[in-house]
Amino acid sequence: MKMTSKLIAAAMLAGTFSVAQAAPMDVFDLKTDSGADVFTDTLGEGSFYDNGASFAKLNDVDGTQDSAGAFLLFEFAGFANINNFGIYNLNDTSETLQVFSGIEGSGGREVAFDLDAGTASTYYGTANIGSTFGFYLQRGDTTFYSDASLNGGVDMTRIFDVTGSQNGSFFGSSLIVAFEDLLDGDFDYNDLIVGISDVQAVPEPGTLALFGLGLLGLGMTRGRKSA
């Protein structure tokens, strides 16, 4: 009974942690600075919520080469011209790869992955990224990451899974990555919005750790009952 109670408490803690980081948000909740909708559900597909993911991984890792498409969709920020977007290595944040610079307008960019070497390349260079990676927004000496723990616990990113959507405004993206660019900002997540194709969302580490703890406890409970 005590172990069961601990498992329930762990599950409640995981839920509380997620809520504390950010309340659920639909991609169609994103607004421009004037209050207009960034995206509209023209096809009646329903909501696409931020699922609490912090990272992305390539869909196809069976071969030696792969690629992901990136689309700079919108920027509604005073710092738009100096906000740079890229991806980073989960285990080494010094390994970053720029995908877009702030002075670029809307458009597409391919990220090529060499799975044997563990590298990724764009127009801007090559870095040791791996097949699972996070996203960053950089402005001068300030960098915000899709992993809230690297921002002092502040969630600066919303990642919306729009896989399979036929909405033309998503440009065939699998994920929509939306950034806030100020720690004391309005958290409307419209400062930089990028679509990423051929990837899938990966939950944040804290949620996975708590889930794993629950599974471990469940196994211990069953073991005790069997004994």
PDB file of C-alpha atoms in Angstrom:
ATOM      1  CA  MET A   1       0.000   0.000   0.000  1.00  0.00           C
ATOM      2  CA  LYS A   2       2.791   2.401   0.903  1.00  0.00           C
ATOM      3  CA  MET A   3       4.600   1.686  -2.356  1.00  0.00           C
ATOM      4  CA  THR A   4       1.386   2.237  -4.320  1.00  0.00           C
ATOM      5  CA  SER A   5       0.914   5.562  -2.563  1.00  0.00           C
ATOM      6  CA  LYS A   6       4.443   6.575  -3.510  1.00  0.00           C
ATOM      7  CA  LEU A   7       3.763   5.720  -7.140  1.00  0.00           C
ATOM      8  CA  ILE A   8       0.627   7.855  -7.148  1.00  0.00           C
ATOM      9  CA  ALA A   9       2.576  10.678  -5.527  1.00  0.00           C
ATOM     10  CA  ALA A  10       5.295  10.384  -8.174  1.00  0.00           C
ATOM     11  CA  ALA A  11       2.712  10.568 -10.944  1.00  0.00           C
ATOM     12  CA  MET A  12       1.137  13.623  -9.337  1.00  0.00           C
ATOM     13  CA  LEU A  13       4.574  15.223  -9.006  1.00  0.00           C
ATOM     14  CA  ALA A  14       5.260  14.648 -12.687  1.00  0.00           C
ATOM     15  CA  GLY A  15       1.972  16.326 -13.575  1.00  0.00           C
ATOM     16  CA  THR A  16       2.660  19.219 -11.221  1.00  0.00           C
ATOM     17  CA  PHE A  17       6.134  19.719 -12.703  1.00  0.00           C
ATOM     18  CA  SER A  18       4.746  19.940 -16.225  1.00  0.00           C
ATOM     19  CA  VAL A  19       2.023  22.395 -15.229  1.00  0.00           C
ATOM     20  CA  ALA A  20       4.542  24.533 -13.362  1.00  0.00           C
ATOM     21  CA  GLN A  21       6.697  24.798 -16.453  1.00  0.00           C
ATOM     22  CA  ALA A  22       3.921  25.794 -18.852  1.00  0.00           C
ATOM     23  CA  ALA A  23       0.160  25.439 -19.153  1.00  0.00           C
ATOM     24  CA  PRO A  24      -1.113  23.574 -22.244  1.00  0.00           C
ATOM     25  CA  MET A  25      -1.132  25.693 -25.391  1.00  0.00           C
ATOM     26  CA  ASP A  26      -2.548  25.039 -28.846  1.00  0.00           C
ATOM     27  CA  VAL A  27      -0.590  26.056 -31.950  1.00  0.00           C
ATOM     28  CA  PHE A  28      -3.667  28.037 -32.973  1.00  0.00           C
ATOM     29  CA  ASP A  29      -3.309  30.096 -29.769  1.00  0.00           C
ATOM     30  CA  LEU A  30      -0.193  31.779 -31.174  1.00  0.00           C
ATOM     31  CA  LYS A  31      -0.831  35.453 -31.931  1.00  0.00           C
ATOM     32  CA  THR A  32       0.958  38.249 -33.730  1.00  0.00           C
ATOM     33  CA  ASP A  33       1.870  41.360 -31.752  1.00  0.00           C
ATOM     34  CA  SER A  34      -1.328  42.971 -33.044  1.00  0.00           C
ATOM     35  CA  GLY A  35      -3.437  40.078 -31.720  1.00  0.00           C
ATOM     36  CA  ALA A  36      -4.166  38.338 -35.027  1.00  0.00           C
ATOM     37  CA  ASP A  37      -3.894  34.556 -35.329  1.00  0.00           C
ATOM     38  CA  VAL A  38      -0.517  33.320 -36.561  1.00  0.00           C
ATOM     39  CA  PHE A  39      -2.106  30.090 -37.808  1.00  0.00           C
ATOM     40  CA  THR A  40      -5.762  29.318 -38.496  1.00  0.00           C
ATOM     41  CA  ASP A  41      -7.474  25.927 -38.528  1.00  0.00           C
ATOM     42  CA  THR A  42      -8.756  26.307 -42.075  1.00  0.00           C
ATOM     43  CA  LEU A  43      -9.293  22.544 -42.473  1.00  0.00           C
ATOM     44  CA  GLY A  44     -11.060  21.929 -39.171  1.00  0.00           C
ATOM     45  CA  GLU A  45      -8.374  19.473 -38.050  1.00  0.00           C
ATOM     46  CA  GLY A  46      -8.714  20.434 -34.401  1.00  0.00           C
ATOM     47  CA  SER A  47      -6.079  21.359 -31.847  1.00  0.00           C
ATOM     48  CA  PHE A  48      -2.344  20.650 -31.924  1.00  0.00           C
ATOM     49  CA  TYR A  49      -1.082  21.084 -28.376  1.00  0.00           C
ATOM     50  CA  ASP A  50       2.392  21.674 -27.006  1.00  0.00           C
ATOM     51  CA  ASN A  51       3.102  18.230 -25.557  1.00  0.00           C
ATOM     52  CA  GLY A  52       5.869  19.249 -23.157  1.00  0.00           C
ATOM     53  CA  ALA A  53       8.660  18.065 -25.438  1.00  0.00           C
ATOM     54  CA  SER A  54      12.101  19.631 -25.171  1.00  0.00           C
ATOM     55  CA  PHE A  55      13.926  17.876 -27.995  1.00  0.00           C
ATOM     56  CA  ALA A  56      13.496  16.247 -31.397  1.00  0.00           C
ATOM     57  CA  LYS A  57      14.928  13.171 -33.054  1.00  0.00           C
ATOM     58  CA  LEU A  58      15.201  12.124 -36.665  1.00  0.00           C
ATOM     59  CA  ASN A  59      12.454   9.850 -37.941  1.00  0.00           C
ATOM     60  CA  ASP A  60      14.735   7.707 -40.102  1.00  0.00           C
ATOM     61  CA  VAL A  61      18.058   6.580 -38.629  1.00  0.00           C
ATOM     62  CA  ASP A  62      18.409   3.257 -40.473  1.00  0.00           C
ATOM     63  CA  GLY A  63      20.892   4.511 -43.061  1.00  0.00           C
ATOM     64  CA  THR A  64      24.088   6.534 -42.884  1.00  0.00           C
ATOM     65  CA  GLN A  65      22.678   9.823 -44.174  1.00  0.00           C
ATOM     66  CA  ASP A  66      19.497  11.721 -43.367  1.00  0.00           C
ATOM     67  CA  SER A  67      18.159  15.248 -43.477  1.00  0.00           C
ATOM     68  CA  ALA A  68      15.569  17.438 -41.822  1.00  0.00           C
ATOM     69  CA  GLY A  69      13.908  20.469 -43.332  1.00  0.00           C
ATOM     70  CA  ALA A  70      13.679  23.735 -41.407  1.00  0.00           C
ATOM     71  CA  PHE A  71      11.344  26.580 -42.328  1.00  0.00           C
ATOM     72  CA  LEU A  72      11.616  30.037 -40.798  1.00  0.00           C
ATOM     73  CA  LEU A  73       7.917  30.880 -40.684  1.00  0.00           C
ATOM     74  CA  PHE A  74       7.473  34.062 -38.636  1.00  0.00           C
ATOM     75  CA  GLU A  75       9.301  36.546 -36.418  1.00  0.00           C
ATOM     76  CA  PHE A  76       7.406  39.088 -34.313  1.00  0.00           C
ATOM     77  CA  ALA A  77      10.167  40.580 -32.197  1.00  0.00           C
ATOM     78  CA  GLY A  78      12.083  43.783 -31.720  1.00  0.00           C
ATOM     79  CA  PHE A  79      15.242  41.663 -31.794  1.00  0.00           C
ATOM     80  CA  ALA A  80      14.224  39.800 -34.969  1.00  0.00           C
ATOM     81  CA  ASN A  81      17.281  40.969 -36.924  1.00  0.00           C
ATOM     82  CA  ILE A  82      19.741  39.632 -34.337  1.00  0.00           C
ATOM     83  CA  ASN A  83      17.948  36.471 -33.144  1.00  0.00           C
ATOM     84  CA  ASN A  84      19.698  33.360 -34.492  1.00  0.00           C
ATOM     85  CA  PHE A  85      18.142  29.883 -34.458  1.00  0.00           C
ATOM     86  CA  GLY A  86      19.840  26.510 -34.412  1.00  0.00           C
ATOM     87  CA  ILE A  87      20.157  23.039 -32.903  1.00  0.00           C
ATOM     88  CA  TYR A  88      22.473  21.736 -30.187  1.00  0.00           C
ATOM     89  CA  ASN A  89      23.932  18.510 -28.813  1.00  0.00           C
ATOM     90  CA  LEU A  90      21.984  17.255 -25.778  1.00  0.00           C
ATOM     91  CA  ASN A  91      25.145  16.215 -23.966  1.00  0.00           C
ATOM     92  CA  ASP A  92      27.345  19.166 -24.911  1.00  0.00           C
ATOM     93  CA  THR A  93      25.768  22.599 -25.361  1.00  0.00           C
ATOM     94  CA  SER A  94      29.017  23.906 -26.820  1.00  0.00           C
ATOM     95  CA  GLU A  95      28.213  21.822 -29.906  1.00  0.00           C
ATOM     96  CA  THR A  96      25.737  24.059 -31.720  1.00  0.00           C
ATOM     97  CA  LEU A  97      24.748  24.410 -35.351  1.00  0.00           C
ATOM     98  CA  GLN A  98      23.168  27.584 -36.655  1.00  0.00           C
ATOM     99  CA  VAL A  99      20.258  27.063 -39.036  1.00  0.00           C
ATOM    100  CA  PHE A 100      18.919  30.608 -39.515  1.00  0.00           C
ATOM    101  CA  SER A 101      20.312  34.069 -38.868  1.00  0.00           C
ATOM    102  CA  GLY A 102      18.098  36.911 -37.718  1.00  0.00           C
ATOM    103  CA  ILE A 103      18.518  38.932 -40.889  1.00  0.00           C
ATOM    104  CA  GLU A 104      17.012  36.186 -43.053  1.00  0.00           C
ATOM    105  CA  GLY A 105      13.425  36.416 -44.191  1.00  0.00           C
ATOM    106  CA  SER A 106      10.973  33.541 -44.282  1.00  0.00           C
ATOM    107  CA  GLY A 107      12.297  30.521 -46.137  1.00  0.00           C
ATOM    108  CA  GLY A 108      13.597  26.969 -45.998  1.00  0.00           C
ATOM    109  CA  ARG A 109      16.910  25.406 -45.066  1.00  0.00           C
ATOM    110  CA  GLU A 110      18.064  21.770 -45.075  1.00  0.00           C
ATOM    111  CA  VAL A 111      19.996  20.238 -42.193  1.00  0.00           C
ATOM    112  CA  ALA A 112      22.057  17.270 -43.422  1.00  0.00           C
ATOM    113  CA  PHE A 113      22.942  14.534 -40.912  1.00  0.00           C
ATOM    114  CA  ASP A 114      25.858  12.109 -41.225  1.00  0.00           C
ATOM    115  CA  LEU A 115      24.678   9.372 -38.873  1.00  0.00           C
ATOM    116  CA  ASP A 116      27.953   7.431 -38.972  1.00  0.00           C
ATOM    117  CA  ALA A 117      29.966  10.469 -37.919  1.00  0.00           C
ATOM    118  CA  GLY A 118      27.257  11.852 -35.623  1.00  0.00           C
ATOM    119  CA  THR A 119      27.431  15.247 -37.295  1.00  0.00           C
ATOM    120  CA  ALA A 120      24.959  17.677 -38.810  1.00  0.00           C
ATOM    121  CA  SER A 121      25.640  20.374 -41.392  1.00  0.00           C
ATOM    122  CA  THR A 122      24.017  23.525 -42.748  1.00  0.00           C
ATOM    123  CA  TYR A 123      25.136  26.502 -44.803  1.00  0.00           C
ATOM    124  CA  TYR A 124      26.798  27.810 -41.626  1.00  0.00           C
ATOM    125  CA  GLY A 125      29.012  24.792 -40.887  1.00  0.00           C
ATOM    126  CA  THR A 126      29.141  21.354 -39.236  1.00  0.00           C
ATOM    127  CA  ALA A 127      28.797  20.271 -35.593  1.00  0.00           C
ATOM    128  CA  ASN A 128      28.652  17.058 -33.550  1.00  0.00           C
ATOM    129  CA  ILE A 129      24.906  16.967 -32.983  1.00  0.00           C
ATOM    130  CA  GLY A 130      23.749  13.335 -33.158  1.00  0.00           C
ATOM    131  CA  SER A 131      20.286  12.160 -34.200  1.00  0.00           C
ATOM    132  CA  THR A 132      18.487  13.595 -31.134  1.00  0.00           C
ATOM    133  CA  PHE A 133      18.919  17.294 -30.449  1.00  0.00           C
ATOM    134  CA  GLY A 134      17.555  20.424 -28.857  1.00  0.00           C
ATOM    135  CA  PHE A 135      16.798  23.871 -30.258  1.00  0.00           C
ATOM    136  CA  TYR A 136      18.243  27.226 -29.289  1.00  0.00           C
ATOM    137  CA  LEU A 137      17.685  30.924 -29.886  1.00  0.00           C
ATOM    138  CA  GLN A 138      20.762  33.126 -29.581  1.00  0.00           C
ATOM    139  CA  ARG A 139      21.021  36.893 -29.304  1.00  0.00           C
ATOM    140  CA  GLY A 140      24.554  38.138 -28.745  1.00  0.00           C
ATOM    141  CA  ASP A 141      25.886  36.542 -25.554  1.00  0.00           C
ATOM    142  CA  THR A 142      22.418  35.322 -24.506  1.00  0.00           C
ATOM    143  CA  THR A 143      21.211  31.859 -25.489  1.00  0.00           C
ATOM    144  CA  PHE A 144      17.871  30.245 -24.663  1.00  0.00           C
ATOM    145  CA  TYR A 145      17.377  26.504 -25.016  1.00  0.00           C
ATOM    146  CA  SER A 146      14.393  24.233 -25.592  1.00  0.00           C
ATOM    147  CA  ASP A 147      15.406  22.465 -22.360  1.00  0.00           C
ATOM    148  CA  ALA A 148      13.990  24.688 -19.589  1.00  0.00           C
ATOM    149  CA  SER A 149      16.590  23.464 -17.091  1.00  0.00           C
ATOM    150  CA  LEU A 150      19.247  25.310 -19.106  1.00  0.00           C
ATOM    151  CA  ASN A 151      17.262  28.556 -18.741  1.00  0.00           C
ATOM    152  CA  GLY A 152      17.090  28.465 -14.955  1.00  0.00           C
ATOM    153  CA  GLY A 153      13.864  26.450 -15.117  1.00  0.00           C
ATOM    154  CA  VAL A 154      12.071  28.918 -17.406  1.00  0.00           C
ATOM    155  CA  ASP A 155      10.306  27.409 -20.425  1.00  0.00           C
ATOM    156  CA  MET A 156      11.286  29.647 -23.343  1.00  0.00           C
ATOM    157  CA  THR A 157      10.009  27.274 -26.019  1.00  0.00           C
ATOM    158  CA  ARG A 158       6.775  25.624 -27.098  1.00  0.00           C
ATOM    159  CA  ILE A 159       7.004  22.609 -29.404  1.00  0.00           C
ATOM    160  CA  PHE A 160       3.791  21.662 -31.196  1.00  0.00           C
ATOM    161  CA  ASP A 161       3.454  18.262 -32.876  1.00  0.00           C
ATOM    162  CA  VAL A 162       1.629  18.879 -36.175  1.00  0.00           C
ATOM    163  CA  THR A 163       2.650  15.597 -37.803  1.00  0.00           C
ATOM    164  CA  GLY A 164       0.199  14.579 -40.510  1.00  0.00           C
ATOM    165  CA  SER A 165      -1.537  17.943 -40.715  1.00  0.00           C
ATOM    166  CA  GLN A 166      -2.557  19.086 -44.182  1.00  0.00           C
ATOM    167  CA  ASN A 167      -2.635  22.746 -43.133  1.00  0.00           C
ATOM    168  CA  GLY A 168      -0.667  24.587 -45.810  1.00  0.00           C
ATOM    169  CA  SER A 169       0.629  27.215 -43.393  1.00  0.00           C
ATOM    170  CA  PHE A 170       2.732  24.527 -41.650  1.00  0.00           C
ATOM    171  CA  PHE A 171       4.628  23.798 -44.908  1.00  0.00           C
ATOM    172  CA  GLY A 172       4.655  20.045 -44.258  1.00  0.00           C
ATOM    173  CA  SER A 173       6.334  20.428 -40.873  1.00  0.00           C
ATOM    174  CA  SER A 174       6.358  17.679 -38.260  1.00  0.00           C
ATOM    175  CA  LEU A 175       6.945  20.131 -35.405  1.00  0.00           C
ATOM    176  CA  ILE A 176       6.361  23.843 -34.913  1.00  0.00           C
ATOM    177  CA  VAL A 177       8.997  25.329 -32.582  1.00  0.00           C
ATOM    178  CA  ALA A 178       8.026  28.694 -31.061  1.00  0.00           C
ATOM    179  CA  PHE A 179      10.393  30.803 -28.923  1.00  0.00           C
ATOM    180  CA  GLU A 180      10.075  33.618 -26.414  1.00  0.00           C
ATOM    181  CA  ASP A 181      13.208  35.794 -26.519  1.00  0.00           C
ATOM    182  CA  LEU A 182      13.099  37.623 -23.160  1.00  0.00           C
ATOM    183  CA  LEU A 183      13.176  36.176 -19.637  1.00  0.00           C
ATOM    184  CA  ASP A 184      10.903  39.016 -18.520  1.00  0.00           C
ATOM    185  CA  GLY A 185       8.903  39.006 -21.756  1.00  0.00           C
ATOM    186  CA  ASP A 186       5.204  38.488 -22.424  1.00  0.00           C
ATOM    187  CA  PHE A 187       5.598  34.748 -23.154  1.00  0.00           C
ATOM    188  CA  ASP A 188       3.474  34.855 -26.275  1.00  0.00           C
ATOM    189  CA  TYR A 189       6.061  32.598 -27.974  1.00  0.00           C
ATOM    190  CA  ASN A 190       5.858  34.459 -31.269  1.00  0.00           C
ATOM    191  CA  ASP A 191       9.342  35.979 -31.318  1.00  0.00           C
ATOM    192  CA  LEU A 192      10.667  33.220 -33.570  1.00  0.00           C
ATOM    193  CA  ILE A 193       8.544  30.441 -35.090  1.00  0.00           C
ATOM    194  CA  VAL A 194      10.177  27.631 -37.055  1.00  0.00           C
ATOM    195  CA  GLY A 195       8.745  24.527 -38.708  1.00  0.00           C
ATOM    196  CA  ILE A 196      10.829  21.317 -38.687  1.00  0.00           C
ATOM    197  CA  SER A 197      10.107  18.317 -40.924  1.00  0.00           C
ATOM    198  CA  ASP A 198      11.110  14.633 -40.741  1.00  0.00           C
ATOM    199  CA  VAL A 199      11.512  14.626 -36.954  1.00  0.00           C
ATOM    200  CA  GLN A 200       9.504  13.588 -33.908  1.00  0.00           C
ATOM    201  CA  ALA A 201       9.181  15.163 -30.476  1.00  0.00           C
ATOM    202  CA  VAL A 202      11.067  13.829 -27.436  1.00  0.00           C
ATOM    203  CA  PRO A 203       9.787  14.528 -23.875  1.00  0.00           C
ATOM    204  CA  GLU A 204      11.796  16.592 -21.413  1.00  0.00           C
ATOM    205  CA  PRO A 205      14.275  14.630 -19.239  1.00  0.00           C
ATOM    206  CA  GLY A 206      12.535  15.378 -15.919  1.00  0.00           C
ATOM    207  CA  THR A 207       9.275  13.825 -17.071  1.00  0.00           C
ATOM    208  CA  LEU A 208      11.067  10.738 -18.372  1.00  0.00           C
ATOM    209  CA  ALA A 209      13.004  10.344 -15.129  1.00  0.00           C
ATOM    210  CA  LEU A 210       9.861  10.501 -13.010  1.00  0.00           C
ATOM    211  CA  PHE A 211       8.091   8.085 -15.322  1.00  0.00           C
ATOM    212  CA  GLY A 212      11.042   5.694 -15.062  1.00  0.00           C
ATOM    213  CA  LEU A 213      10.971   6.010 -11.265  1.00  0.00           C
ATOM    214  CA  GLY A 214       7.312   5.049 -11.302  1.00  0.00           C
ATOM    215  CA  LEU A 215       7.981   1.987 -13.451  1.00  0.00           C
ATOM    216  CA  LEU A 216      10.810   0.940 -11.140  1.00  0.00           C
ATOM    217  CA  GLY A 217       8.545   1.260  -8.122  1.00  0.00           C
ATOM    218  CA  LEU A 218       5.812  -0.686  -9.875  1.00  0.00           C
ATOM    219  CA  GLY A 219       8.261  -3.515 -10.531  1.00  0.00           C
ATOM    220  CA  MET A 220       9.283  -3.533  -6.871  1.00  0.00           C
ATOM    221  CA  THR A 221       5.635  -3.701  -5.792  1.00  0.00           C
ATOM    222  CA  ARG A 222       4.962  -6.676  -8.034  1.00  0.00           C
ATOM    223  CA  GLY A 223       8.136  -8.357  -6.788  1.00  0.00           C
ATOM    224  CA  ARG A 224       7.007  -8.017  -3.187  1.00  0.00           C
ATOM    225  CA  LYS A 225       3.584  -9.424  -3.976  1.00  0.00           C
ATOM    226  CA  SER A 226       5.139 -12.384  -5.791  1.00  0.00           C
ATOM    227  CA  ALA A 227       7.436 -13.056  -2.840  1.00  0.00           C
TER     228      ALA A 227
END
